Amino acid sequence: MNMPLNTSADIHDPIEQARYNMVEQQIRPWNVLDAGVLELLSVVRREDFVPPAYQGAAFTDTRIPLNPDAQEAERLGQVMLEPRVDARMLHDLQVQPTDRVLEIGAGSGYMAALLAARAERVVSLEIDPDLAEFARENLRGAGVENAQVRQADGALDPIPDGPFDVIVLSGSVAEVPQKLLALLRDGGRLGAYVGHQPMMRATFVRRNGERFETSQPWDVVVPRLRNFPEPSPFKF
């Protein structure tokens, strides 16, 4: 996707000014420095994935509920993550044009759209049927043709499409699911938000044959994905 970054001429438009500020004031300072990722965040129109009631918050540094009941949305993980969180995850996964990607938690479809712009194909699973349809509509509206949203439980349902080059969990888990690691191709990468409140870590696992190399480069707090195991954080 080769489209220009916003220029000073563009940002006389209030929406383009807000988009420019999102990239320059929220995302770039979060160590997202890859020019291709920054360009993509200027091109994929985040406001097209936001529920109408929250259009005014499309470019703010906040989570956006995807359920009319904001507290319920947080409890069920039905949110759009902060722009800087999605951007840093995309940046650190280093998605390549030949990659086949699995996302757990489609939400509004925004992350799937970002992934699809850099990958060959994206399969995104969403447990909630209404959200799955919302994500499909948003991706169709954005002209994204290489991302498929399925209504499925990424924790419990079989996932027949593997292996994958990249797996992304767009919500938090207590620990990296072994089921998903088994779906990684040799050289593949998994990105997840792992831990318990008030401290979680962005966790990246790279498969090297039968070995898995893990790094946890930054802190974050993200709502839970449903139905993944919840072992106690305390070990005796």
Short mmCIF file of C-alpha atoms in Angstrom, two decimals:
data_model
loop_
_atom_site.label_atom_id
_atom_site.label_comp_id
_atom_site.label_asym_id
_atom_site.label_seq_id
_atom_site.Cartn_x
_atom_site.Cartn_y
_atom_site.Cartn_z
CA MET A 1 0.00 0.00 0.00
CA ASN A 2 1.93 3.01 -1.26
CA MET A 3 0.13 6.16 -0.23
CA PRO A 4 1.74 9.36 1.07
CA LEU A 5 1.93 10.38 4.68
CA ASN A 6 -0.11 13.39 5.72
CA THR A 7 1.52 16.62 4.65
CA SER A 8 1.16 20.13 6.01
CA ALA A 9 -1.34 20.76 3.20
CA ASP A 10 -3.51 17.85 4.34
CA ILE A 11 -3.76 18.80 7.97
CA HIS A 12 -5.87 21.91 7.40
CA ASP A 13 -8.68 19.33 7.50
CA PRO A 14 -9.61 18.80 11.20
CA ILE A 15 -9.82 15.01 10.79
CA GLU A 16 -6.44 14.83 9.08
CA GLN A 17 -4.98 17.10 11.77
CA ALA A 18 -6.31 14.73 14.45
CA ARG A 19 -4.89 11.73 12.58
CA TYR A 20 -1.53 13.45 12.20
CA ASN A 21 -1.49 14.30 15.92
CA MET A 22 -2.35 10.69 16.80
CA VAL A 23 0.65 9.43 14.84
CA GLU A 24 3.11 12.10 15.92
CA GLN A 25 2.10 12.61 19.57
CA GLN A 26 0.90 9.14 20.66
CA ILE A 27 2.40 6.52 18.37
CA ARG A 28 5.84 7.71 17.32
CA PRO A 29 6.88 8.45 20.96
CA TRP A 30 6.00 4.83 21.81
CA ASN A 31 9.05 3.65 19.84
CA VAL A 32 7.07 3.03 16.66
CA LEU A 33 9.64 4.34 14.21
CA ASP A 34 9.19 2.11 11.13
CA ALA A 35 8.21 4.47 8.31
CA GLY A 36 5.98 1.84 6.70
CA VAL A 37 3.98 1.31 9.90
CA LEU A 38 3.62 5.06 10.48
CA GLU A 39 2.45 5.54 6.90
CA LEU A 40 -0.08 2.74 7.29
CA LEU A 41 -1.56 4.38 10.39
CA SER A 42 -2.11 7.49 8.32
CA VAL A 43 -3.79 5.51 5.51
CA VAL A 44 -6.06 3.01 7.31
CA ARG A 45 -8.91 5.22 8.48
CA ARG A 46 -9.36 4.40 12.16
CA GLU A 47 -12.56 6.44 12.32
CA ASP A 48 -14.21 3.98 9.89
CA PHE A 49 -13.86 1.20 12.51
CA VAL A 50 -15.22 3.15 15.50
CA PRO A 51 -18.88 2.84 16.59
CA PRO A 52 -20.88 5.96 15.66
CA ALA A 53 -21.35 6.97 19.31
CA TYR A 54 -17.57 7.24 19.75
CA GLN A 55 -16.58 8.93 16.49
CA GLY A 56 -15.24 11.91 18.43
CA ALA A 57 -12.79 9.64 20.27
CA ALA A 58 -11.40 7.90 17.17
CA PHE A 59 -7.94 9.46 17.48
CA THR A 60 -7.66 9.78 21.27
CA ASP A 61 -5.26 7.81 23.46
CA THR A 62 -7.99 5.70 25.02
CA ARG A 63 -9.78 2.38 24.67
CA ILE A 64 -13.09 2.61 22.82
CA PRO A 65 -16.04 0.42 23.90
CA LEU A 66 -17.63 -1.73 21.21
CA ASN A 67 -20.68 -2.35 23.38
CA PRO A 68 -23.19 0.39 24.41
CA ASP A 69 -22.52 -0.57 28.05
CA ALA A 70 -18.91 0.61 28.53
CA GLN A 71 -18.35 -1.38 31.74
CA GLU A 72 -19.68 -4.55 30.12
CA ALA A 73 -17.48 -3.89 27.09
CA GLU A 74 -14.41 -3.73 29.33
CA ARG A 75 -15.41 -6.89 31.21
CA LEU A 76 -15.97 -8.84 28.00
CA GLY A 77 -12.95 -7.44 26.19
CA GLN A 78 -15.19 -5.75 23.59
CA VAL A 79 -12.97 -2.73 23.00
CA MET A 80 -10.70 -1.09 20.46
CA LEU A 81 -7.28 -0.82 22.07
CA GLU A 82 -5.44 2.48 22.26
CA PRO A 83 -3.90 3.40 18.87
CA ARG A 84 -0.37 3.26 20.29
CA VAL A 85 -0.89 -0.31 21.57
CA ASP A 86 -2.10 -1.66 18.23
CA ALA A 87 0.69 0.24 16.46
CA ARG A 88 3.47 -1.04 18.73
CA MET A 89 2.21 -4.63 18.41
CA LEU A 90 2.15 -4.32 14.61
CA HIS A 91 5.61 -2.73 14.62
CA ASP A 92 7.23 -5.36 16.84
CA LEU A 93 5.77 -8.34 14.96
CA GLN A 94 7.50 -7.23 11.72
CA VAL A 95 4.76 -8.65 9.50
CA GLN A 96 5.99 -9.54 5.99
CA PRO A 97 4.09 -9.56 2.65
CA THR A 98 4.20 -13.38 2.45
CA ASP A 99 2.91 -13.94 6.01
CA ARG A 100 -0.27 -15.81 6.86
CA VAL A 101 -1.70 -14.28 10.03
CA LEU A 102 -4.13 -15.44 12.72
CA GLU A 103 -5.75 -12.87 15.00
CA ILE A 104 -7.69 -13.84 18.13
CA GLY A 105 -10.28 -11.15 18.89
CA ALA A 106 -11.37 -9.24 15.78
CA GLY A 107 -13.27 -6.55 17.66
CA SER A 108 -14.03 -3.78 15.17
CA GLY A 109 -11.71 -5.20 12.50
CA TYR A 110 -9.20 -2.35 12.81
CA MET A 111 -6.19 -4.49 13.74
CA ALA A 112 -7.14 -7.00 11.04
CA ALA A 113 -7.08 -4.16 8.50
CA LEU A 114 -3.61 -3.06 9.64
CA LEU A 115 -2.33 -6.65 9.50
CA ALA A 116 -3.91 -7.28 6.10
CA ALA A 117 -2.14 -4.26 4.62
CA ARG A 118 1.22 -5.88 5.42
CA ALA A 119 0.46 -9.62 5.17
CA GLU A 120 -0.66 -12.02 2.46
CA ARG A 121 -3.74 -13.24 4.33
CA VAL A 122 -5.40 -12.70 7.71
CA VAL A 123 -7.88 -14.95 9.51
CA SER A 124 -9.45 -13.13 12.48
CA LEU A 125 -11.60 -14.98 15.04
CA GLU A 126 -14.29 -13.17 17.03
CA ILE A 127 -16.33 -14.90 19.73
CA ASP A 128 -19.25 -12.45 19.65
CA PRO A 129 -21.47 -12.84 16.54
CA ASP A 130 -22.56 -9.18 16.46
CA LEU A 131 -18.98 -7.97 16.67
CA ALA A 132 -17.91 -10.46 14.01
CA GLU A 133 -20.46 -8.96 11.63
CA PHE A 134 -19.44 -5.41 12.63
CA ALA A 135 -15.82 -6.24 11.80
CA ARG A 136 -16.80 -7.80 8.45
CA GLU A 137 -18.81 -4.70 7.51
CA ASN A 138 -15.94 -2.40 8.45
CA LEU A 139 -13.40 -4.40 6.47
CA ARG A 140 -15.69 -4.49 3.43
CA GLY A 141 -16.21 -0.74 3.72
CA ALA A 142 -12.45 -0.21 3.85
CA GLY A 143 -11.93 -2.37 0.75
CA VAL A 144 -9.89 -5.01 2.61
CA GLU A 145 -10.14 -8.26 0.64
CA ASN A 146 -7.44 -10.44 2.21
CA ALA A 147 -8.85 -10.57 5.77
CA GLN A 148 -11.56 -13.03 6.78
CA VAL A 149 -13.50 -12.68 10.05
CA ARG A 150 -14.98 -15.85 11.52
CA GLN A 151 -17.33 -16.12 14.47
CA ALA A 152 -15.40 -18.57 16.65
CA ASP A 153 -13.93 -19.00 20.12
CA GLY A 154 -10.15 -18.83 19.74
CA ALA A 155 -9.67 -20.51 23.11
CA LEU A 156 -11.94 -23.54 22.62
CA ASP A 157 -12.82 -24.05 18.95
CA PRO A 158 -10.54 -25.91 16.51
CA ILE A 159 -8.46 -23.71 14.20
CA PRO A 160 -7.93 -25.66 10.99
CA ASP A 161 -5.97 -23.10 8.96
CA GLY A 162 -2.47 -23.42 10.41
CA PRO A 163 0.39 -23.24 10.43
CA PHE A 164 0.71 -19.44 10.61
CA ASP A 165 3.66 -17.10 10.27
CA VAL A 166 2.17 -14.62 12.75
CA ILE A 167 -0.40 -15.02 15.54
CA VAL A 168 -1.78 -11.97 17.37
CA LEU A 169 -3.91 -11.98 20.51
CA SER A 170 -5.83 -8.70 20.55
CA GLY A 171 -6.68 -9.05 24.24
CA SER A 172 -4.84 -10.28 27.31
CA VAL A 173 -4.29 -13.80 28.65
CA ALA A 174 -2.82 -15.11 31.88
CA GLU A 175 -0.22 -17.14 29.99
CA VAL A 176 0.74 -17.82 26.38
CA PRO A 177 -1.61 -20.59 25.12
CA GLN A 178 0.27 -23.73 24.10
CA LYS A 179 -2.52 -24.50 21.63
CA LEU A 180 -1.59 -21.39 19.65
CA LEU A 181 2.17 -21.93 19.85
CA ALA A 182 1.59 -25.29 18.17
CA LEU A 183 0.07 -23.42 15.19
CA LEU A 184 3.24 -21.39 14.54
CA ARG A 185 5.32 -22.20 11.50
CA ASP A 186 9.09 -22.55 12.03
CA GLY A 187 10.33 -18.95 12.24
CA GLY A 188 6.82 -17.72 13.11
CA ARG A 189 6.04 -15.10 15.75
CA LEU A 190 3.27 -14.82 18.31
CA GLY A 191 2.38 -11.53 20.00
CA ALA A 192 0.22 -11.42 23.13
CA TYR A 193 -0.52 -9.32 26.22
CA VAL A 194 0.27 -11.58 29.15
CA GLY A 195 -0.20 -11.28 32.90
CA HIS A 196 -2.61 -10.00 35.52
CA GLN A 197 -3.68 -6.51 36.50
CA PRO A 198 -2.08 -4.18 37.37
CA MET A 199 0.95 -5.46 35.45
CA MET A 200 0.95 -7.14 32.05
CA ARG A 201 3.71 -7.46 29.48
CA ALA A 202 3.65 -7.45 25.71
CA THR A 203 5.05 -10.92 25.04
CA PHE A 204 6.62 -12.09 21.79
CA VAL A 205 7.43 -15.73 21.09
CA ARG A 206 9.46 -16.83 18.06
CA ARG A 207 9.51 -20.48 17.01
CA ASN A 208 12.91 -21.90 16.12
CA GLY A 209 12.36 -25.56 15.32
CA GLU A 210 11.18 -27.13 18.56
CA ARG A 211 12.47 -24.19 20.63
CA PHE A 212 10.50 -21.08 21.50
CA GLU A 213 12.33 -17.81 22.26
CA THR A 214 10.42 -15.29 24.37
CA SER A 215 10.85 -11.55 24.95
CA GLN A 216 8.71 -9.10 26.95
CA PRO A 217 9.81 -5.62 25.89
CA TRP A 218 7.05 -3.34 27.23
CA ASP A 219 4.32 -3.01 29.85
CA VAL A 220 0.64 -2.64 29.08
CA VAL A 221 -2.80 -3.35 30.58
CA VAL A 222 -5.39 -4.83 28.21
CA PRO A 223 -8.85 -6.39 28.83
CA ARG A 224 -9.08 -10.17 28.87
CA LEU A 225 -9.89 -12.50 26.01
CA ARG A 226 -12.62 -14.92 27.08
CA ASN A 227 -12.25 -18.62 27.94
CA PHE A 228 -8.46 -18.91 28.03
CA PRO A 229 -7.10 -20.60 31.21
CA GLU A 230 -6.71 -18.48 34.33
CA PRO A 231 -4.01 -20.12 36.47
CA SER A 232 -3.19 -18.32 39.68
CA PRO A 233 -0.38 -15.73 39.42
CA PHE A 234 0.93 -17.02 42.77
CA LYS A 235 3.29 -20.02 42.82
CA PHE A 236 4.08 -21.87 46.03
#
